[in-house]
PDB file of C-alpha atoms in Angstrom:
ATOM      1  CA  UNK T   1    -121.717   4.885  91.076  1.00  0.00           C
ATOM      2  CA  UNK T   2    -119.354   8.168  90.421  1.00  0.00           C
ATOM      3  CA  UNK T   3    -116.527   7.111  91.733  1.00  0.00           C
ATOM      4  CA  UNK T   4    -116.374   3.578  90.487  1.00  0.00           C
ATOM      5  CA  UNK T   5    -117.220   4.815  86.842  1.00  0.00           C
ATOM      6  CA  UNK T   6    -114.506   7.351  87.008  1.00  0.00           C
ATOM      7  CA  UNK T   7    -112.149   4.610  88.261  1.00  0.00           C
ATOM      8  CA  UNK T   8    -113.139   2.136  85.622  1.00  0.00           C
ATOM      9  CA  UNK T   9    -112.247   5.126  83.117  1.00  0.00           C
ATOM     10  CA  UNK T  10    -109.172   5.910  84.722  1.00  0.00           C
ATOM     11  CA  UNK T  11    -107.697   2.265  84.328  1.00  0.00           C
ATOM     12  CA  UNK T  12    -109.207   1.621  80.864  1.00  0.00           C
ATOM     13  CA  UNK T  13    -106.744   4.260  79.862  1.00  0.00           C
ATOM     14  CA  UNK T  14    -103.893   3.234  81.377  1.00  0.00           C
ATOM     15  CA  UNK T  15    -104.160  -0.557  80.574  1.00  0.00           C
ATOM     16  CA  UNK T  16    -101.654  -1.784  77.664  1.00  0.00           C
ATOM     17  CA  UNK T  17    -102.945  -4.175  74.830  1.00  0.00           C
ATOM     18  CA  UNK T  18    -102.935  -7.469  75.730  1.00  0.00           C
ATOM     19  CA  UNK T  19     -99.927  -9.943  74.032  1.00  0.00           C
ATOM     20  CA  UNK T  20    -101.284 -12.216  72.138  1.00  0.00           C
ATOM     21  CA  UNK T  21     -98.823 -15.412  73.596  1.00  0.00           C
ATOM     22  CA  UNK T  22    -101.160 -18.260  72.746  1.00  0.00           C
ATOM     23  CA  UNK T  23    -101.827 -20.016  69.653  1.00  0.00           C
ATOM     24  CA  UNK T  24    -105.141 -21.856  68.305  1.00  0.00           C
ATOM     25  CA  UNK T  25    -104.989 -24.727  65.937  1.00  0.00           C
ATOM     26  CA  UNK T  26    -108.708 -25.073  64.106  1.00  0.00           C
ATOM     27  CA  UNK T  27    -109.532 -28.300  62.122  1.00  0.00           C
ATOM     28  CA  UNK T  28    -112.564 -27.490  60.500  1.00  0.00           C
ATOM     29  CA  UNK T  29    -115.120 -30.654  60.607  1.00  0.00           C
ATOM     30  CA  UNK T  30    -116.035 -29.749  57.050  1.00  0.00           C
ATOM     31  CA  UNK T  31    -112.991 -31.453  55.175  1.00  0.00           C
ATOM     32  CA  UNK T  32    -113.100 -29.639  52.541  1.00  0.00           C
ATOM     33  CA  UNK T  33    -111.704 -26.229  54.089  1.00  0.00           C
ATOM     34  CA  UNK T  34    -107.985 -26.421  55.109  1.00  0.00           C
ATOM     35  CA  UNK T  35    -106.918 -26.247  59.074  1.00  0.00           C
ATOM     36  CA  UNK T  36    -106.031 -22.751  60.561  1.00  0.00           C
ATOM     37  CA  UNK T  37    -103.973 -21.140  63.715  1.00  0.00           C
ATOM     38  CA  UNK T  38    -104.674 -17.712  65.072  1.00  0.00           C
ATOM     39  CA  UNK T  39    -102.988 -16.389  68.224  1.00  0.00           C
ATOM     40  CA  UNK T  40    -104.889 -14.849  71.469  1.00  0.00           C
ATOM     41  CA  UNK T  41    -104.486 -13.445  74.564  1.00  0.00           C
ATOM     42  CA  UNK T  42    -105.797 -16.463  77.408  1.00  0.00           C
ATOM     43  CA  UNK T  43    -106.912 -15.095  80.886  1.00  0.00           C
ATOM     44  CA  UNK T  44    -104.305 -15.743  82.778  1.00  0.00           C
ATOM     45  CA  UNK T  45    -102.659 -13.211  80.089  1.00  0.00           C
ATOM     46  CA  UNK T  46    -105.621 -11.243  80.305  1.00  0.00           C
ATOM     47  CA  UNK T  47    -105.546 -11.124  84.326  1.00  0.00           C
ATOM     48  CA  UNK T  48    -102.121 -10.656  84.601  1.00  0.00           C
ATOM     49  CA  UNK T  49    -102.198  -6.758  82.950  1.00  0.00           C
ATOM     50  CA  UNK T  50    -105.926  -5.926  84.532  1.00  0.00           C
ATOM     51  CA  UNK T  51    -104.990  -7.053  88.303  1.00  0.00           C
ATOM     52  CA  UNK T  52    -102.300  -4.528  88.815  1.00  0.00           C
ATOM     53  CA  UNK T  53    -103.992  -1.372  87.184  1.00  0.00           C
ATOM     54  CA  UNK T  54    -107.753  -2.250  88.768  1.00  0.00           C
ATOM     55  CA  UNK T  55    -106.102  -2.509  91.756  1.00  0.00           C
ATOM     56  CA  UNK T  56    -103.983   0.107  91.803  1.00  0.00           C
ATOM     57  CA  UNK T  57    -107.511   2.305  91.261  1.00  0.00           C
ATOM     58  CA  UNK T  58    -109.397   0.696  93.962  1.00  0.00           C
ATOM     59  CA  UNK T  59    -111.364  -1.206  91.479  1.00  0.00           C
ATOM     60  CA  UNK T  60    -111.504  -5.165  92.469  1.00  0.00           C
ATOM     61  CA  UNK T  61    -113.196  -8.030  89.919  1.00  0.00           C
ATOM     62  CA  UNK T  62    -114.968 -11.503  91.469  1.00  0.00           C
ATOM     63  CA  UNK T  63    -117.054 -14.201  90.626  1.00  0.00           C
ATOM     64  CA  UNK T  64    -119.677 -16.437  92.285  1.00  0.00           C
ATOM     65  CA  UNK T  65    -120.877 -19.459  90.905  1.00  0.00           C
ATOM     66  CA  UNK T  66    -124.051 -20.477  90.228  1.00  0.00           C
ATOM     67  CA  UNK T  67    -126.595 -23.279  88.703  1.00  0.00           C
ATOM     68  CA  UNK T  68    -129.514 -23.449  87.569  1.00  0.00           C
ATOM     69  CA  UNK T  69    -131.107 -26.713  86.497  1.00  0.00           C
ATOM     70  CA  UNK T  70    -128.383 -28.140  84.077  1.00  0.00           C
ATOM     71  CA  UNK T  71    -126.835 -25.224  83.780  1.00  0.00           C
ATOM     72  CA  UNK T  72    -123.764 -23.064  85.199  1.00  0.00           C
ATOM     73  CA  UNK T  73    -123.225 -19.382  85.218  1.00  0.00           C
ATOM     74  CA  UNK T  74    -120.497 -16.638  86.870  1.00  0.00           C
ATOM     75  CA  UNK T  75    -122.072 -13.748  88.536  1.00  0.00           C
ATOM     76  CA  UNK T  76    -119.263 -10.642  87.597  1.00  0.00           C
ATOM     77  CA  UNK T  77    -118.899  -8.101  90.524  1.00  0.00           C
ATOM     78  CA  UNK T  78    -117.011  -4.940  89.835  1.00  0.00           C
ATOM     79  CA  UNK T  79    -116.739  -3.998  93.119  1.00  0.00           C
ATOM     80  CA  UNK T  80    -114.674  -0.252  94.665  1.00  0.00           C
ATOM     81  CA  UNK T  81    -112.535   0.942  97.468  1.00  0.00           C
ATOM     82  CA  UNK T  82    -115.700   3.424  98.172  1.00  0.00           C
ATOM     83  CA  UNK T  83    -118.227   0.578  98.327  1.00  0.00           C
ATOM     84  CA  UNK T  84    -119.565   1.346  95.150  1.00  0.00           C
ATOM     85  CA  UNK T  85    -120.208  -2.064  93.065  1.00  0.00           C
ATOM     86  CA  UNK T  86    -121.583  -3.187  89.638  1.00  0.00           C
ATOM     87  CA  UNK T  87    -123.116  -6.788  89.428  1.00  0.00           C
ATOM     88  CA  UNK T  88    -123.141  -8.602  85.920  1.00  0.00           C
ATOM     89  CA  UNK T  89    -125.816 -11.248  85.122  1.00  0.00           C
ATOM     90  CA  UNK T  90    -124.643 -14.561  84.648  1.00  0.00           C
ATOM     91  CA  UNK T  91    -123.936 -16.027  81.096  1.00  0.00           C
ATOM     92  CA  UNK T  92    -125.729 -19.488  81.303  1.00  0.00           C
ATOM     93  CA  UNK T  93    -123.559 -22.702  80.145  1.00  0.00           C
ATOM     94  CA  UNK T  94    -124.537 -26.180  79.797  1.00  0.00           C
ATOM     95  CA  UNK T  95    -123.026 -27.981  83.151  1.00  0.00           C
ATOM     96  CA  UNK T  96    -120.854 -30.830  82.686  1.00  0.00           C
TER      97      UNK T  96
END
């Protein structure tokens, strides 16, 4: 696991902030309360700046699919050039 923690580290500090190039409109169901925007960052934008630099220190990201029941989740792999990986546990989602 030593080399793909120090390799995390070493990208983590050489990533930039993400640009926030998106823009959320929020209606609130509760009339009442006026409608908002607030910008983010989607994951294509997100993507875009990790690729390169995880890459570029051996570090590579996937995803496998799974159900369960009526549910979905994503299995995260942080995987390294050594062989070293970390696996996430899925987050559970209602399918459909």
């Amino acid at each position: 696991m030593e080399e793909l923690a120090a390799a995390i580290a070493k990208a983590q500090t050489e990533l930039e902030s993400l640009a926030k190039t998106r823009t959320a409109e929020v209606r609130p169901k509760d009339t009442n309360k006026a409608p908002f925007s607030y910008p983010y960052a989607d994951l294509g934008d997100a993507l875009a700046v990790i690729r390169p630099t995880f890459a570029a220190n051996g570090i590579a990201i996937t995803q496998e699919l799974v159900f369960k029941e009526a549910q979905v989740g994503a299995i995260t792999f942080f995987m390294h050039s050594s062989g070293q990986w970390i696996e996430f546990e899925p987050t559970w989602v209602p399918a459909g």
